[in-house]
Structures are given as C-alpha cells and as structure tokens.
XYZ file of C-alpha atoms in Angstrom:
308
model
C -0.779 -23.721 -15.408
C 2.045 -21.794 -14.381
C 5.514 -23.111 -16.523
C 8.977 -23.343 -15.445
C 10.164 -21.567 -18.268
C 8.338 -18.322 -17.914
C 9.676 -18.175 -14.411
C 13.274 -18.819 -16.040
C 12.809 -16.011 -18.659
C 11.660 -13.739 -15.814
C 15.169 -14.501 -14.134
C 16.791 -13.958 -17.166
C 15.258 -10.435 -17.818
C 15.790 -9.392 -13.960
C 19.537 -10.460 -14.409
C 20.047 -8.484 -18.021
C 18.422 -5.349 -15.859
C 21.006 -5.672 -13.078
C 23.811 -6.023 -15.398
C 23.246 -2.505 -17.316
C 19.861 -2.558 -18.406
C 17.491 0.428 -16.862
C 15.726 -0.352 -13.324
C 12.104 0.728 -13.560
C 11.359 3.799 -11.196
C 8.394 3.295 -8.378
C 6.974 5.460 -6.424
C 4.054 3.858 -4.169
C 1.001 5.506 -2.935
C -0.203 3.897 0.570
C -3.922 3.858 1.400
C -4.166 3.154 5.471
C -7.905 3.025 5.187
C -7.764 -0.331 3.209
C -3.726 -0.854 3.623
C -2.856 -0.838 -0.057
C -0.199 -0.420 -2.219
C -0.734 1.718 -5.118
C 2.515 1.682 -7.690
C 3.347 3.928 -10.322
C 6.077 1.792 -12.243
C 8.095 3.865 -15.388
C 11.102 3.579 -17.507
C 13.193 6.437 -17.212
C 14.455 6.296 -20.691
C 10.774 7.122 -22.144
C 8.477 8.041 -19.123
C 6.137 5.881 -20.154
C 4.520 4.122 -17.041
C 2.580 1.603 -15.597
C -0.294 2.139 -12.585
C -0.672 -1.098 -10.369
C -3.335 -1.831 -8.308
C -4.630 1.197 -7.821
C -7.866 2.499 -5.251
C -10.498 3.964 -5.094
C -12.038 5.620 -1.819
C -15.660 3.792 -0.519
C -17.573 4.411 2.620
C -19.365 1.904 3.573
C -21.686 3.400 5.472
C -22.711 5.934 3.104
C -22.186 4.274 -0.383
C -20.256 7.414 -1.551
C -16.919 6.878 -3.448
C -14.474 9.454 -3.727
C -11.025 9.838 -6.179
C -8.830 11.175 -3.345
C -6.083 7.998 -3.696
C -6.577 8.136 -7.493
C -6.115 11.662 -7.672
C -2.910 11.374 -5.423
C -1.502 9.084 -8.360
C -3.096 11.507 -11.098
C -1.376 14.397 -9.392
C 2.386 12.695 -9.603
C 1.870 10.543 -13.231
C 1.491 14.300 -14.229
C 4.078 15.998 -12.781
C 6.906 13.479 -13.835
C 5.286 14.283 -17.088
C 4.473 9.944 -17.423
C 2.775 8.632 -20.252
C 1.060 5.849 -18.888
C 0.608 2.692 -21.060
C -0.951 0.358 -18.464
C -3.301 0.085 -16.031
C -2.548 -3.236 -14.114
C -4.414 -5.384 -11.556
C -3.000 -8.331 -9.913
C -5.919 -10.057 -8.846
C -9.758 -8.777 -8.484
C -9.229 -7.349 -4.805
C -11.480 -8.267 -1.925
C -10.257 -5.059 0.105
C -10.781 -2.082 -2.002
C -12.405 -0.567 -5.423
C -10.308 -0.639 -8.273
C -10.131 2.925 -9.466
C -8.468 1.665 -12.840
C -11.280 3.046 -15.305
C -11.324 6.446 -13.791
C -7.747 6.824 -13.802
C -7.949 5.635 -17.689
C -10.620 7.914 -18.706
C -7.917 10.888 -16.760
C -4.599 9.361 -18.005
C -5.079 6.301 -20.292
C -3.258 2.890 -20.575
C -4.502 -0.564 -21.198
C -6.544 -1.738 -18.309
C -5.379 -5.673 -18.013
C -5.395 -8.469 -15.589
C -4.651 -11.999 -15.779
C -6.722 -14.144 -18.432
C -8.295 -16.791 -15.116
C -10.020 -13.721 -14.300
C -13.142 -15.941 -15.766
C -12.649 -17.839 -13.154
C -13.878 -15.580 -10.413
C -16.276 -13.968 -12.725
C -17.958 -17.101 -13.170
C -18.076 -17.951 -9.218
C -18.899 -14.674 -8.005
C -21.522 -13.790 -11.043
C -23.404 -16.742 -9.420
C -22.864 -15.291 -5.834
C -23.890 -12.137 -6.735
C -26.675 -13.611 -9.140
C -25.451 -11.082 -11.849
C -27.465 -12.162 -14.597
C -27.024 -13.219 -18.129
C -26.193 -9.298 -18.852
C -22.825 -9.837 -16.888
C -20.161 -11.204 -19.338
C -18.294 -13.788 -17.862
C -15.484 -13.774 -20.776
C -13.046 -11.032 -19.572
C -14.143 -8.455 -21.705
C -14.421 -5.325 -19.669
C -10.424 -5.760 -19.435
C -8.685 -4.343 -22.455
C -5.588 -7.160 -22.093
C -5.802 -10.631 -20.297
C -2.389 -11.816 -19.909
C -1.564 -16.155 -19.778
C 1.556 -17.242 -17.636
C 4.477 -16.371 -19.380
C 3.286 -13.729 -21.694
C 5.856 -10.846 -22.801
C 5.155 -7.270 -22.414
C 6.905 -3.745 -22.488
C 6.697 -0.627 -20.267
C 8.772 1.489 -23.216
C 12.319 0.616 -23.234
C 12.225 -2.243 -20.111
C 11.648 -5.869 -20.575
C 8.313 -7.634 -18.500
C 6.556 -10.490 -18.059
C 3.691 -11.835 -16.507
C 3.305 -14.623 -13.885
C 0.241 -16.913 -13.351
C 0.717 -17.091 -9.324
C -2.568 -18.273 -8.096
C -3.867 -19.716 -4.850
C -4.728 -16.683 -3.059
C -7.080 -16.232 -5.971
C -7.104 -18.868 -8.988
C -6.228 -15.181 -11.099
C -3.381 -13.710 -9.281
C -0.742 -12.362 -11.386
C 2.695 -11.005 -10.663
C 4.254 -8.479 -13.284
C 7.824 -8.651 -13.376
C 8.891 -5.115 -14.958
C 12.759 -4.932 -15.198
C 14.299 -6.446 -11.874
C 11.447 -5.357 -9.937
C 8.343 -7.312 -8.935
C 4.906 -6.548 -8.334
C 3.374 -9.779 -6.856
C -0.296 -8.571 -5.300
C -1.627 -10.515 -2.617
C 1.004 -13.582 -2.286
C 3.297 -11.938 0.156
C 3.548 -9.739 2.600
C 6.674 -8.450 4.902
C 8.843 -11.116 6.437
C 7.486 -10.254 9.587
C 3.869 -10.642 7.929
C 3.870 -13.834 6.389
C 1.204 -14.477 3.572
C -1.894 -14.087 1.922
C -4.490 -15.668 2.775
C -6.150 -18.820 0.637
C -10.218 -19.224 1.758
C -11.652 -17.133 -0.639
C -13.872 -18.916 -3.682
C -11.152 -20.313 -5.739
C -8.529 -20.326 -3.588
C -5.993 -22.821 -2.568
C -3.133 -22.884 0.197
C -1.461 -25.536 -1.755
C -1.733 -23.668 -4.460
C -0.656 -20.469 -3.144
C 2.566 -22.368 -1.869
C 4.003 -23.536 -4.770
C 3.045 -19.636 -6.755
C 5.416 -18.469 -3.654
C 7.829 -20.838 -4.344
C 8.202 -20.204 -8.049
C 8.481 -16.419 -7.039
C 11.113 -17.187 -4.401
C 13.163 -18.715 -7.228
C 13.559 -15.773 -9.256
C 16.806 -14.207 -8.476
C 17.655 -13.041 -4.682
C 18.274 -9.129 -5.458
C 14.818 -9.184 -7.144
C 12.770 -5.638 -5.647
C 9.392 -7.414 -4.631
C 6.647 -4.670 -4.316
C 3.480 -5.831 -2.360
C 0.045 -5.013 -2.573
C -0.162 -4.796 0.995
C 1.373 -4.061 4.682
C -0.829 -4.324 7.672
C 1.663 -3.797 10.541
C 3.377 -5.986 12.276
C 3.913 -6.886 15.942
C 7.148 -4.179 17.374
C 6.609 -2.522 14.008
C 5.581 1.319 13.834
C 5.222 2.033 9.924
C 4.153 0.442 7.168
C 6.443 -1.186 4.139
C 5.940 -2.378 0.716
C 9.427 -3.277 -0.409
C 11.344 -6.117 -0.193
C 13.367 -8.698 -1.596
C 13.317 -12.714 -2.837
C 16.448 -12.930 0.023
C 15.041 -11.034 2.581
C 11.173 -13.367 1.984
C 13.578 -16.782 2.050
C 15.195 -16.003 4.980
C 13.102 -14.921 6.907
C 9.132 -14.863 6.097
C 7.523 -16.442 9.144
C 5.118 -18.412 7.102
C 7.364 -19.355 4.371
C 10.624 -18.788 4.175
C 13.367 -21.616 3.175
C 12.942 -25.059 4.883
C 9.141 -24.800 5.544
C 7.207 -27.422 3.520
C 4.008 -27.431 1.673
C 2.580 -29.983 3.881
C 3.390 -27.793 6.853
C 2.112 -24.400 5.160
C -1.263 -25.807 4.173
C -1.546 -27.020 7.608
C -0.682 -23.215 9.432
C -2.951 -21.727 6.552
C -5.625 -23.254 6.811
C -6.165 -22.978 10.202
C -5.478 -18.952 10.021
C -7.588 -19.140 7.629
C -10.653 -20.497 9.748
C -9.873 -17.545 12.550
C -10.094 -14.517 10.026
C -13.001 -12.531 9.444
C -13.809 -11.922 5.800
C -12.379 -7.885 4.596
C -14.701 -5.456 5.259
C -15.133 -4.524 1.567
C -15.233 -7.590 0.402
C -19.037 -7.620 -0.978
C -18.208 -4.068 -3.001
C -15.068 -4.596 -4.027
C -15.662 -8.219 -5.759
C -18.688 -6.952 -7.120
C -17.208 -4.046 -8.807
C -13.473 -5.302 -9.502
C -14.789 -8.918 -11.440
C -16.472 -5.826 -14.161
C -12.768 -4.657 -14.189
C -13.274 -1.717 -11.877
C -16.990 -0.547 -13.299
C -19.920 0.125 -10.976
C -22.759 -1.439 -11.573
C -25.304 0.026 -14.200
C -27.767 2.544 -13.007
C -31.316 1.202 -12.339
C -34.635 2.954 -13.648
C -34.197 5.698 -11.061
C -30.163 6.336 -11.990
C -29.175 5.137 -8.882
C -26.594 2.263 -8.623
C -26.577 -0.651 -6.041
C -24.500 -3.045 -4.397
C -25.814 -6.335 -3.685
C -25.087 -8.060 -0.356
C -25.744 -12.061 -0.476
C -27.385 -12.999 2.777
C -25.994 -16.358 4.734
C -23.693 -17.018 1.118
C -20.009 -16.293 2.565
C-alpha cells in the first residue's frame, strides 16, 4: 500500500530541484486519435532520458498498426542526441497500444511499470482466457517498481508512486520537480479518471489523488491525457498540484471522499467503455508485445463476447 513517507521523500526531492537542483526537460508528443500524452523526460546535465507512456498507431477496422507516434518520439530522442535509459508506463492503458518494445528495440531503456501489474494480468489473463503460456508474474517488464522505490534519470533524483484506483497498478514517476501521474488526473476543467474498470476503485482513486495533491504546490504535473473541455479549443497536458486543488471540478480542495465516490460512480455508469479497450489490455498486460503468431504467422486479438 501506498506509504506516507514515499510521498514525503517525493516532496523532499521536488523541493531540493526547485532550490538549485536541474529541472528535467519534457517535450510531449500528443496523439488526437486516442488523446494521449507521450513524454520524453531528460536531464540536461547528461541527456540521458526517459520515454513515458508512449503509442502506438491501431486501426481497428483493419488490424494494421503503424509506428507513426513512435517514430515522432524516435525522430526528436535522436536529434537532442538523448540516451534513453527508460521506457516507462504508468498503468496498462485501456486507450491505446503501448509502443514501448519497438521504441526499445530502436533506442533502448528499461521497459518498467509498477510491480501490481500482476494484478491486472491475473484478471484480464482470465478475461481474455490467455492460457497457462501467459505469465502472470511481471516478467515481460524489465523493472517493476513498489511504492516508494528510488530511481535515477542520470544526474536527477526520482521516485515512484503506487497511485491506484483508476487501475489497482497505476504509478506516478516523480522525476525532479516534475510529475508524470497517468490516468489520475486530468485538466482542472476535466476532472478525473475514471474508476469501473476490473480492479478499480473510486475510493481508491481518491485518496492516490489526494496523496498527489500533497506533494508540493509548484509541482509540474504531466498527464497522460486531455480530451477537451467545454469553451476549450486545444488540448493541454501541463499543470500544477495548485492549479488541480483549486480548481479541479471533481476534486479539488474541500470535496470529500464520500462525495467523490458518489459523482464517480455514477459517471462511471454513463460512460461507454474506450474504443481500444479489448487491444490495448490485451497487448499492454504482455508489456506492449503482440500476441504470438499462430500456425499460419498471423496474430489475433481476442474479443470476449457479453464479458465487459
């Protein structure tokens, strides 16, 4: 469970950054198709750099995948000349194909999530009837970080956060004063994640919010989505702890537990599961890897009849 003091040595590290310490650079890569957030997080000092949550490009309707996004990201880690140490996911994504192993075979970097990741391989391995061949022990993941566990992106101080609820895996990585929090938050003018999914827990998800709205009020929170907003044109992926408790319309100072479970839940029970959803789990609880080829070559998705 997630501990009090790993949140406290995350505030600690953000508040040695912002007194002299180097501030990680990010540059984001937005995919409208599925509306995420791609970062590309480095230390300036050494270039070497970490690539969060990143996509890769599936039509539905065809079953073709494509490394447009990933090559986007390839394109810039090598023109700042980046040596990239990690390859990071937040949660296994319901919205998208990780394109994580791809980018690895191109670039390197450890590909790593957080360690409850077992969690959802064990629930969805049964949804998706994977079969004893499907390990449900993390191992396609190079690194599975616990709450609280230190890391480095080369001369910068990070951590990692167990925030779960959306997904009982979530993780934020806190890399030098900024953030990277996956599905948790959105914009102020967004609100939240949402907290149906296998696993999940609205509860749950409000107290991981909490402990991240704790950490220290300049903190650079960068999301793992933006879907628009009412009176909004463009899309954003930036924000702050101070800008999400003042003014996040599902959560921001003064709103209890009691009364966010209640709002979730019932969003919740209006929204339509994501369009990738049956892919994307599929692929992203093997760490990013399509399925093995069958006795033709060919790979295939399974879609679960009358199960979600």
């Amino acid at each position: 469970m997630p501990t009090d003091a790993a949140r406290d040595a995350a505030a600690s590290q953000i508040s040695a950054s912002r007194a002299g310490g180097p501030a990680p650079v990010v540059r984001t890569f937005f995919d409208p198709a599925t509306f995420t957030a791609t970062h590309v997080v480095h230390d300036p000092a050494t270039r070497q750099a970490a690539i969060i949550d990143s996509v890769l490009d599936y039509d539905p309707a065809s079953g073709r995948t494509r490394h447009d996004s990933a090559s986007a990201v390839l394109a810039y880690v090598r023109a700042e000349g980046l040596e990239v140490a990690w390859q990071l996911e937040t949660h296994a994504h319901a919205d998208h194909l990780s394109a994580a192993p791809w980018l690895q075979g191109q670039v390197g970097g450890a590909l790593a999530i957080g360690a409850d990741i077992v969690q959802v391989q064990d629930v969805f391995g049964k949804i998706f009837n994977a079969g004893t061949a499907f390990a449900r022990d993390g191992s396609q993941f190079d690194r599975l970080f616990h709450d609280g566990e230190r890391f480095r992106l080369g001369s910068i101080e990070a951590i990692a956060l167990h925030v779960p609820g959306h997904t009982p895996a979530d993780m934020a990585f806190v890399i030098g004063d900024a953030a990277f929090i996956g599905d948790t938050l959105f914009m102020p003018d967004y609100g939240t994640a949402r907290a149906d999914f296998p696993g999940g827990d609205a509860g749950m998800l409000y107290r991981s919010i909490r402990r991240l709205l704790s950490l220290p009020g300049e903190t650079r929170l960068f999301l793992c989505h933006d879907y628009g907003a009412p009176g909004r044109d463009h899309f954003v992926w930036e924000t702050t702890v101070s800008a999400e408790r003042q003014g996040n319309i599902h959560v921001h100072d003064g709103v209890s537990q009691d009364d966010f479970v209640a709002m979730r839940t019932t969003r919740d029970a209006t929204l339509d599961l994501p369009r990738l959803i049956m892919p994307s789990v599929q692929v992203n609880m093997r760490g990013g890897h399509l399925p093995d080829p069958e006795s033709n070559g060919t790979r295939y998705i399974k879609i679960p009849l009358d199960t979600l």
